[in-house]
Structure formats: C-alpha cells, structure tokens
Amino acid sequence: MNPLNWPVRMHIASVGVSKFCFLFSLAFCGFLLLLIPALQPPTRQVDLPQPRPQVRPAKSGPSHHARVPAVSVHAGETDSATERNGSSAGQGGSIENEVTRTDNHNPKSGTDFKRGDPPGRQVAGRSDSKPRDPLELRDIFIAVKTTRKYHKSRLELLIKTWISQAKEQTYIFTDGEDKELRMRTGVNIINTNCSAAHTRQALCCKMSVEYDKFIESQKKWFCHVDDDNYVILPSLLQLLSSYHHSQDVYLGRPSLDHPIEAAERVKSDGSVSVKFWFATGGAGFCISRGLALKMSPWASLGNFISTAEKIRLPDDCTIGYIIEALLEVTLTHTHLFHSHLENLQKLPSDTVLEQVTLSYGGFENRRNVVSIVGGLPLAEDHTRFKTVHCLLYADTDWCPKLKPHHKN
C-alpha cells in the first residue's frame, strides 16, 4: 500500500465516524423525547367550577305585572309607559327590548297613533313599567333656545312659570347679553355669541354650544326646548325614568309623517342621498348621556356646525342625521311633546297636565292653545301657560285658587 494514500484514507474514515455520531445523537435525543411523557407522574383530575344555574323568580299572580316607579314626583302625576330602545352603552351585556303596546288611542297617555305614524317604529307612551333609571331633577340638563328680542315677550313668561321650579337645571342659550334679566331672575343665561338671525347657521351655532355645555355638566339627560314651550317637569321625570341614561335613547316627536331625505355631500363633485327621522326642536327632544357621548366626533367643539353644513339642514335635523343616519340609533317617537305646528286644541283637556311639553300659536294663530276648563281668563293668559302652572303648583304666590280641571 502506498504510504502517500494514508492521510486521505484517515480523513475519509474520520468523516464517516463523525456522521455516524451525529446520526446516533439525533436518534438518541428522539428516543428521550418519546420517553419523557411516559416518565411523568399522572396528572390529578381537578374539578372545574360549574356555571351557576339561572334562577327565575316564581310568578306571583297578577301582582307580578304591577310595578311601581322608583321615583318620587309631585301629586297629580300618572305612571309612565314607554317602548324602550334596547341598545346599551357601557352596561356590559345586552338589554332586551321591552315593548309596551297600547291601544290605537289613549288620551290618558297622550299617545294617539294616527295614520301618519311610521309602522314598526318605537313609540313612547305610558304604562306601569318599572323605571330603569330613578332620576332627580338635578340629573337633567334642560336647554332653552331663544334670541335677545324674545327675552321680554317669551322668556320672562317661562321664568315666571316652569323655569322657577328648575332654575338650577335650566340653561338659557341666547345671542345677546341681558345683565338686567340675569340679576333680576337669577337664571342661567348663556350668551352663545351666535347670530341673532333665524338662519340655519345661527340655529346650528346655538345647538353646538348647547351640546358642549351639556357634556361639561356631567348630567344624565340632555333635553332641548324652545322659548315657546312649557315643560311639565313631573311628566318629564316620569318619562325619562323609564329608560337608563347609559342606553342609546333619542326621544321626541317628528313634525313630518315620513323620514326626511337629505343630500349628503361626500366630495366636492358629488353627493349621496340619505334618509332619516328627526325630532322637531319646536316640540322639544331628549337624548341620553350614553348616546350624546357617541355623537362627539360629529358634534363636539364646533364639529356640529361642520356636520350641519355637510347636509345643509337646520339644528334639529342635524341631530337626527347624526343619531339615525351616522350612529344608526332609532328615534323613539312620543306624542307627549307638542309644538305650535300642531292643532293644540285637539289635545283632550283632561290629559293636558300629563304631557311633557306644551306650546302655543304665534301672532298668526293666537287661538292655537291647549283647551283647559276654568283657570285664568284668556285675556290674562293667552298662552294658557299660567293656568297650567297654577294647576300644577297651586301654592305659587301669584296664582288664584283654581279648581282641578276636568273634562265636561
């Protein structure tokens, strides 16, 4: 054998041994991995906690359906009934839709389902349902929209009547300073510095300030009314107590019998049509805090004005657009809110004090007022607000002694 070939053969042999050792190591490691589970001690079986069974309360006869509102209100107030919006915000879990059905006409409740009412929409009325959110007046932010020229002819009447019972909860949004009125009455007057003109831009400017002030207040409910509305505070408390402020609740009365259609400007060269319901500001409307917070991207810090410009509609329509079209929350229709646009004389006189808001006709229709038996002479009370107030708050110093009204 040639001695020169030994180094080559030795190198080949060493390479072969190395490969063999490597393969043997892999096989041995695989064998150990297979043995590990078998060498471990058996695991003890642990009893997992079982879910607690749901216990339903046993029915107790007719009294199971009779529920007492957990809110204390003034005398003469009736139980409220509502159809509720089941969507919730921040409550951890779904809330079932609770619908209280009423007859086609219920004058006691102020609900009168006419041909113009939208089928399948949520309609708020009154019933013996248990309130979801026991409220006090201090939980409600009541915004009154007015203008400087109506401070004497309209606003002073409200301050003398229902605002006197809710001074701390009522905020008057106007467009001009009135230090004399503020000092004399002690009411919350907020100068929005918006235009005094009755234009879309001016109205939206005031609503934008209203929204921001409500969010700052930390109150549970935002209710907007005009300077020709009388707010029956016990009825308002009763209605709102049927809901929870963290739910998505939009309460009001449409002035139309169909959804409004608006052109939503998407780009400078085009637009799309959008349909939605809105509650007319002339009758008043209420929004829960949970829903109001969701409106923030389109309503807070001046965004309300730019949102209104997008659809070129007034303030109450823009509220409906944000809630129904953008947030997809349904307006809950209620016939307990009233504006000067409707025939107020048709409201049964024995249900007047059970409504939430009332109104009256302007100079062009001064006879459009609620019908109440007795009370102050029409010459002294052409709006009927003083008579309503004296029937609700008989101990008011300027009220004559009135007999409780009744239907003839």
CSV table of N, CA and C in Angstrom, one decimal, residues 179-284:
chain,number,residue,atom,x,y,z
A,179,LYS,N,-77.9,91.6,31.3
A,179,LYS,CA,-77.5,91.6,32.7
A,179,LYS,C,-78.6,91.9,33.6
A,180,GLU,N,-79.5,92.7,33.2
A,180,GLU,CA,-80.7,93.1,34.0
A,180,GLU,C,-81.5,91.9,34.3
A,181,LEU,N,-81.8,91.1,33.3
A,181,LEU,CA,-82.6,89.9,33.4
A,181,LEU,C,-81.9,88.9,34.3
A,182,ARG,N,-80.6,88.7,34.1
A,182,ARG,CA,-79.8,87.8,34.9
A,182,ARG,C,-79.8,88.1,36.4
A,183,MET,N,-79.6,89.4,36.6
A,183,MET,CA,-79.6,89.9,38.0
A,183,MET,C,-81.0,89.8,38.7
A,184,ARG,N,-82.0,90.1,37.9
A,184,ARG,CA,-83.3,90.1,38.5
A,184,ARG,C,-83.9,88.7,38.7
A,185,THR,N,-83.6,87.8,37.9
A,185,THR,CA,-84.2,86.5,38.0
A,185,THR,C,-83.2,85.4,38.5
A,186,GLY,N,-81.9,85.6,38.4
A,186,GLY,CA,-81.0,84.6,38.9
A,186,GLY,C,-80.9,83.3,38.0
A,187,VAL,N,-81.4,83.4,36.8
A,187,VAL,CA,-81.4,82.2,35.9
A,187,VAL,C,-80.0,82.1,35.2
A,188,ASN,N,-79.8,80.9,34.7
A,188,ASN,CA,-78.5,80.6,34.0
A,188,ASN,C,-78.7,81.1,32.5
A,189,ILE,N,-78.1,82.2,32.2
A,189,ILE,CA,-78.2,82.7,30.8
A,189,ILE,C,-76.8,82.6,30.2
A,190,ILE,N,-76.8,82.0,29.0
A,190,ILE,CA,-75.5,81.7,28.3
A,190,ILE,C,-75.6,82.5,27.0
A,191,ASN,N,-74.7,83.4,26.8
A,191,ASN,CA,-74.6,84.2,25.6
A,191,ASN,C,-73.7,83.4,24.6
A,192,THR,N,-74.3,82.8,23.6
A,192,THR,CA,-73.6,82.0,22.7
A,192,THR,C,-72.7,82.8,21.7
A,193,ASN,N,-73.0,84.1,21.6
A,193,ASN,CA,-72.3,85.0,20.6
A,193,ASN,C,-72.6,84.5,19.2
A,194,CYS,N,-73.7,83.8,19.0
A,194,CYS,CA,-74.1,83.4,17.7
A,194,CYS,C,-75.0,84.5,17.1
A,195,SER,N,-75.2,84.5,15.8
A,195,SER,CA,-76.0,85.5,15.1
A,195,SER,C,-77.4,85.4,15.7
A,196,ALA,N,-78.1,86.6,15.7
A,196,ALA,CA,-79.5,86.7,16.1
A,196,ALA,C,-80.4,86.4,15.0
A,197,ALA,N,-79.9,86.2,13.8
A,197,ALA,CA,-80.8,85.9,12.6
A,197,ALA,C,-81.3,84.4,12.8
A,198,HIS,N,-82.5,84.2,12.3
A,198,HIS,CA,-83.2,82.9,12.3
A,198,HIS,C,-82.8,82.1,11.1
A,199,THR,N,-81.5,81.9,11.0
A,199,THR,CA,-80.9,81.1,9.9
A,199,THR,C,-80.4,79.7,10.3
A,200,ARG,N,-80.2,78.9,9.3
A,200,ARG,CA,-79.7,77.6,9.6
A,200,ARG,C,-78.3,77.7,10.3
A,201,GLN,N,-77.5,78.5,9.9
A,201,GLN,CA,-76.2,78.7,10.5
A,201,GLN,C,-76.3,79.1,12.0
A,202,ALA,N,-77.2,80.1,12.2
A,202,ALA,CA,-77.3,80.6,13.6
A,202,ALA,C,-77.9,79.6,14.5
A,203,LEU,N,-78.9,78.8,14.1
A,203,LEU,CA,-79.5,77.8,14.9
A,203,LEU,C,-78.5,76.7,15.2
A,204,CYS,N,-77.7,76.3,14.2
A,204,CYS,CA,-76.7,75.3,14.5
A,204,CYS,C,-75.6,75.8,15.4
A,205,CYS,N,-75.3,77.0,15.3
A,205,CYS,CA,-74.3,77.6,16.2
A,205,CYS,C,-74.7,77.5,17.7
A,206,LYS,N,-76.0,77.8,18.0
A,206,LYS,CA,-76.5,77.7,19.3
A,206,LYS,C,-76.6,76.2,19.8
A,207,MET,N,-77.0,75.3,18.9
A,207,MET,CA,-77.1,73.9,19.3
A,207,MET,C,-75.7,73.4,19.6
A,208,SER,N,-74.7,73.8,18.9
A,208,SER,CA,-73.3,73.4,19.1
A,208,SER,C,-72.9,73.8,20.5
A,209,VAL,N,-73.2,75.0,21.0
A,209,VAL,CA,-72.9,75.4,22.3
A,209,VAL,C,-73.7,74.6,23.4
A,210,GLU,N,-75.0,74.4,23.1
A,210,GLU,CA,-75.8,73.6,24.0
A,210,GLU,C,-75.2,72.2,24.2
A,211,TYR,N,-74.8,71.5,23.1
A,211,TYR,CA,-74.2,70.2,23.3
A,211,TYR,C,-72.9,70.2,24.1
A,212,ASP,N,-72.0,71.2,23.8
A,212,ASP,CA,-70.8,71.2,24.6
A,212,ASP,C,-71.0,71.5,26.1
A,213,LYS,N,-72.0,72.4,26.4
A,213,LYS,CA,-72.3,72.7,27.8
A,213,LYS,C,-72.9,71.5,28.5
A,214,PHE,N,-73.7,70.7,27.8
A,214,PHE,CA,-74.3,69.5,28.4
A,214,PHE,C,-73.2,68.5,28.7
A,215,ILE,N,-72.2,68.3,27.8
A,215,ILE,CA,-71.2,67.3,28.0
A,215,ILE,C,-70.3,67.8,29.3
A,216,GLU,N,-70.1,69.0,29.4
A,216,GLU,CA,-69.4,69.5,30.5
A,216,GLU,C,-70.1,69.3,31.9
A,217,SER,N,-71.4,69.3,31.8
A,217,SER,CA,-72.2,69.3,33.0
A,217,SER,C,-72.2,68.0,33.7
A,218,GLN,N,-71.9,66.9,33.0
A,218,GLN,CA,-71.9,65.5,33.6
A,218,GLN,C,-73.3,65.1,34.0
A,219,LYS,N,-74.3,65.7,33.5
A,219,LYS,CA,-75.7,65.3,33.8
A,219,LYS,C,-76.1,64.1,33.0
A,220,LYS,N,-77.2,63.4,33.4
A,220,LYS,CA,-77.6,62.2,32.7
A,220,LYS,C,-78.4,62.4,31.4
A,221,TRP,N,-79.1,63.5,31.4
A,221,TRP,CA,-80.0,63.6,30.2
A,221,TRP,C,-79.9,65.1,29.7
A,222,PHE,N,-79.9,65.2,28.3
A,222,PHE,CA,-80.0,66.5,27.7
A,222,PHE,C,-81.3,66.6,27.0
A,223,CYS,N,-82.1,67.7,27.4
A,223,CYS,CA,-83.4,68.0,26.9
A,223,CYS,C,-83.4,69.4,26.3
A,224,HIS,N,-83.7,69.5,25.1
A,224,HIS,CA,-83.8,70.8,24.4
A,224,HIS,C,-85.2,71.2,24.2
A,225,VAL,N,-85.5,72.5,24.5
A,225,VAL,CA,-86.9,73.0,24.2
A,225,VAL,C,-86.7,74.4,23.6
A,226,ASP,N,-87.8,75.0,23.1
A,226,ASP,CA,-87.7,76.3,22.5
A,226,ASP,C,-88.4,77.3,23.5
A,227,ASP,N,-88.3,78.6,23.3
A,227,ASP,CA,-88.8,79.6,24.2
A,227,ASP,C,-90.3,79.7,24.2
A,228,ASP,N,-91.0,78.9,23.4
A,228,ASP,CA,-92.5,78.9,23.4
A,228,ASP,C,-93.0,77.5,23.9
A,229,ASN,N,-92.2,76.8,24.7
A,229,ASN,CA,-92.6,75.6,25.3
A,229,ASN,C,-92.7,75.7,26.8
A,230,TYR,N,-93.8,75.0,27.3
A,230,TYR,CA,-93.9,74.9,28.8
A,230,TYR,C,-93.5,73.4,29.0
A,231,VAL,N,-92.6,73.2,29.9
A,231,VAL,CA,-92.1,71.9,30.3
A,231,VAL,C,-92.8,71.4,31.6
A,232,ILE,N,-93.6,70.4,31.5
A,232,ILE,CA,-94.2,69.8,32.7
A,232,ILE,C,-93.2,68.9,33.4
A,233,LEU,N,-92.6,69.4,34.4
A,233,LEU,CA,-91.4,68.7,35.0
A,233,LEU,C,-91.7,67.3,35.6
A,234,PRO,N,-92.8,67.1,36.3
A,234,PRO,CA,-93.1,65.8,36.8
A,234,PRO,C,-93.3,64.7,35.7
A,235,SER,N,-93.9,65.1,34.6
A,235,SER,CA,-94.1,64.2,33.4
A,235,SER,C,-92.7,63.9,32.8
A,236,LEU,N,-91.9,64.9,32.7
A,236,LEU,CA,-90.5,64.7,32.1
A,236,LEU,C,-89.8,63.7,32.9
A,237,LEU,N,-89.8,63.9,34.2
A,237,LEU,CA,-89.1,62.9,35.1
A,237,LEU,C,-89.6,61.5,35.0
A,238,GLN,N,-91.0,61.4,34.9
A,238,GLN,CA,-91.6,60.1,34.8
A,238,GLN,C,-91.2,59.4,33.5
A,239,LEU,N,-91.2,60.2,32.4
A,239,LEU,CA,-90.8,59.6,31.1
A,239,LEU,C,-89.4,59.1,31.0
A,240,LEU,N,-88.5,60.0,31.5
A,240,LEU,CA,-87.0,59.6,31.4
A,240,LEU,C,-86.7,58.5,32.4
A,241,SER,N,-87.4,58.4,33.4
A,241,SER,CA,-87.2,57.3,34.4
A,241,SER,C,-87.5,55.9,33.8
A,242,SER,N,-88.2,55.9,32.7
A,242,SER,CA,-88.5,54.6,32.0
A,242,SER,C,-87.3,54.1,31.2
A,243,TYR,N,-86.2,54.8,31.2
A,243,TYR,CA,-85.0,54.4,30.4
A,243,TYR,C,-83.8,54.5,31.3
A,244,HIS,N,-82.7,54.1,30.8
A,244,HIS,CA,-81.4,54.3,31.6
A,244,HIS,C,-80.5,55.3,30.8
A,245,HIS,N,-79.9,56.2,31.5
A,245,HIS,CA,-79.2,57.2,30.8
A,245,HIS,C,-78.0,56.7,30.0
A,246,SER,N,-77.5,55.5,30.3
A,246,SER,CA,-76.4,54.9,29.5
A,246,SER,C,-76.8,54.2,28.3
A,247,GLN,N,-78.1,54.0,28.1
A,247,GLN,CA,-78.6,53.4,26.9
A,247,GLN,C,-78.6,54.5,25.7
A,248,ASP,N,-78.8,54.0,24.5
A,248,ASP,CA,-78.9,54.9,23.4
A,248,ASP,C,-80.3,55.3,23.2
A,249,VAL,N,-80.7,56.5,23.8
A,249,VAL,CA,-82.1,56.9,23.8
A,249,VAL,C,-82.2,58.3,23.1
A,250,TYR,N,-83.1,58.4,22.1
A,250,TYR,CA,-83.4,59.6,21.4
A,250,TYR,C,-84.9,59.8,21.4
A,251,LEU,N,-85.4,60.6,22.2
A,251,LEU,CA,-86.9,60.8,22.4
A,251,LEU,C,-87.4,62.1,21.8
A,252,GLY,N,-88.4,62.0,21.1
A,252,GLY,CA,-89.0,63.3,20.5
A,252,GLY,C,-90.2,63.0,19.6
A,253,ARG,N,-90.6,64.1,19.0
A,253,ARG,CA,-91.8,64.0,18.1
A,253,ARG,C,-91.5,64.5,16.7
A,254,PRO,N,-91.6,63.7,15.7
A,254,PRO,CA,-91.3,64.3,14.4
A,254,PRO,C,-92.4,65.3,13.9
A,255,SER,N,-92.1,66.2,13.1
A,255,SER,CA,-93.1,67.1,12.6
A,255,SER,C,-93.6,66.7,11.2
A,256,LEU,N,-92.9,65.6,10.7
A,256,LEU,CA,-93.3,65.0,9.4
A,256,LEU,C,-93.8,63.6,9.6
A,257,ASP,N,-94.6,63.1,8.7
A,257,ASP,CA,-95.1,61.7,8.8
A,257,ASP,C,-94.2,60.8,7.9
A,258,HIS,N,-93.0,61.2,7.6
A,258,HIS,CA,-92.1,60.4,6.8
A,258,HIS,C,-90.7,60.9,7.1
A,259,PRO,N,-89.7,60.0,6.8
A,259,PRO,CA,-88.3,60.4,7.0
A,259,PRO,C,-87.9,61.5,6.1
A,260,ILE,N,-87.0,62.4,6.6
A,260,ILE,CA,-86.5,63.4,5.7
A,260,ILE,C,-85.4,62.9,4.9
A,261,GLU,N,-85.3,63.4,3.6
A,261,GLU,CA,-84.2,63.0,2.7
A,261,GLU,C,-83.3,64.1,2.5
A,262,ALA,N,-82.0,63.9,2.7
A,262,ALA,CA,-81.0,64.9,2.5
A,262,ALA,C,-79.9,64.5,1.6
A,263,ALA,N,-79.3,65.4,1.0
A,263,ALA,CA,-78.1,65.2,0.1
A,263,ALA,C,-76.9,65.3,1.0
A,264,GLU,N,-76.2,64.2,1.2
A,264,GLU,CA,-75.0,64.1,2.0
A,264,GLU,C,-73.8,64.3,1.1
A,265,ARG,N,-73.1,65.5,1.2
A,265,ARG,CA,-72.0,65.8,0.3
A,265,ARG,C,-70.8,65.0,0.8
A,266,VAL,N,-70.4,64.1,-0.1
A,266,VAL,CA,-69.2,63.2,0.1
A,266,VAL,C,-68.0,63.9,-0.4
A,267,LYS,N,-68.0,64.4,-1.6
A,267,LYS,CA,-66.9,65.1,-2.2
A,267,LYS,C,-67.4,66.4,-2.9
A,268,SER,N,-66.5,67.2,-3.3
A,268,SER,CA,-66.9,68.4,-3.9
A,268,SER,C,-67.7,68.2,-5.2
A,269,ASP,N,-67.5,67.1,-5.8
A,269,ASP,CA,-68.1,66.9,-7.1
A,269,ASP,C,-69.2,65.8,-7.1
A,270,GLY,N,-69.7,65.5,-5.9
A,270,GLY,CA,-70.8,64.5,-5.8
A,270,GLY,C,-71.4,64.4,-4.4
A,271,SER,N,-72.6,63.8,-4.4
A,271,SER,CA,-73.3,63.6,-3.1
A,271,SER,C,-74.1,62.3,-3.2
A,272,VAL,N,-74.5,61.9,-2.0
A,272,VAL,CA,-75.4,60.7,-2.0
A,272,VAL,C,-76.6,61.1,-1.1
A,273,SER,N,-77.8,60.4,-1.4
A,273,SER,CA,-79.0,60.7,-0.7
A,273,SER,C,-79.1,59.9,0.6
A,274,VAL,N,-79.5,60.4,1.7
A,274,VAL,CA,-79.7,59.7,2.9
A,274,VAL,C,-81.0,60.1,3.6
A,275,LYS,N,-81.7,59.1,4.1
A,275,LYS,CA,-83.0,59.3,4.8
A,275,LYS,C,-82.9,59.0,6.3
A,276,PHE,N,-83.6,59.8,7.1
A,276,PHE,CA,-83.6,59.6,8.5
A,276,PHE,C,-84.7,60.4,9.1
A,277,TRP,N,-85.1,60.0,10.3
A,277,TRP,CA,-86.1,60.7,11.1
A,277,TRP,C,-85.4,61.7,12.0
A,278,PHE,N,-86.1,62.7,12.4
A,278,PHE,CA,-85.6,63.7,13.4
A,278,PHE,C,-86.8,64.2,14.2
A,279,ALA,N,-86.5,64.5,15.5
A,279,ALA,CA,-87.4,65.1,16.4
A,279,ALA,C,-87.4,66.6,16.2
A,280,THR,N,-88.6,67.2,16.0
A,280,THR,CA,-88.6,68.6,15.8
A,280,THR,C,-88.2,69.4,17.1
A,281,GLY,N,-87.4,70.4,17.0
A,281,GLY,CA,-86.9,71.1,18.1
A,281,GLY,C,-88.1,72.0,18.7
A,282,GLY,N,-89.1,72.3,17.9
A,282,GLY,CA,-90.2,73.1,18.3
A,282,GLY,C,-91.1,72.4,19.4
A,283,ALA,N,-91.0,71.1,19.4
A,283,ALA,CA,-91.7,70.4,20.5
A,283,ALA,C,-90.8,69.9,21.6
A,284,GLY,N,-89.5,70.0,21.4
A,284,GLY,CA,-88.5,69.5,22.3
A,284,GLY,C,-88.1,68.1,22.1
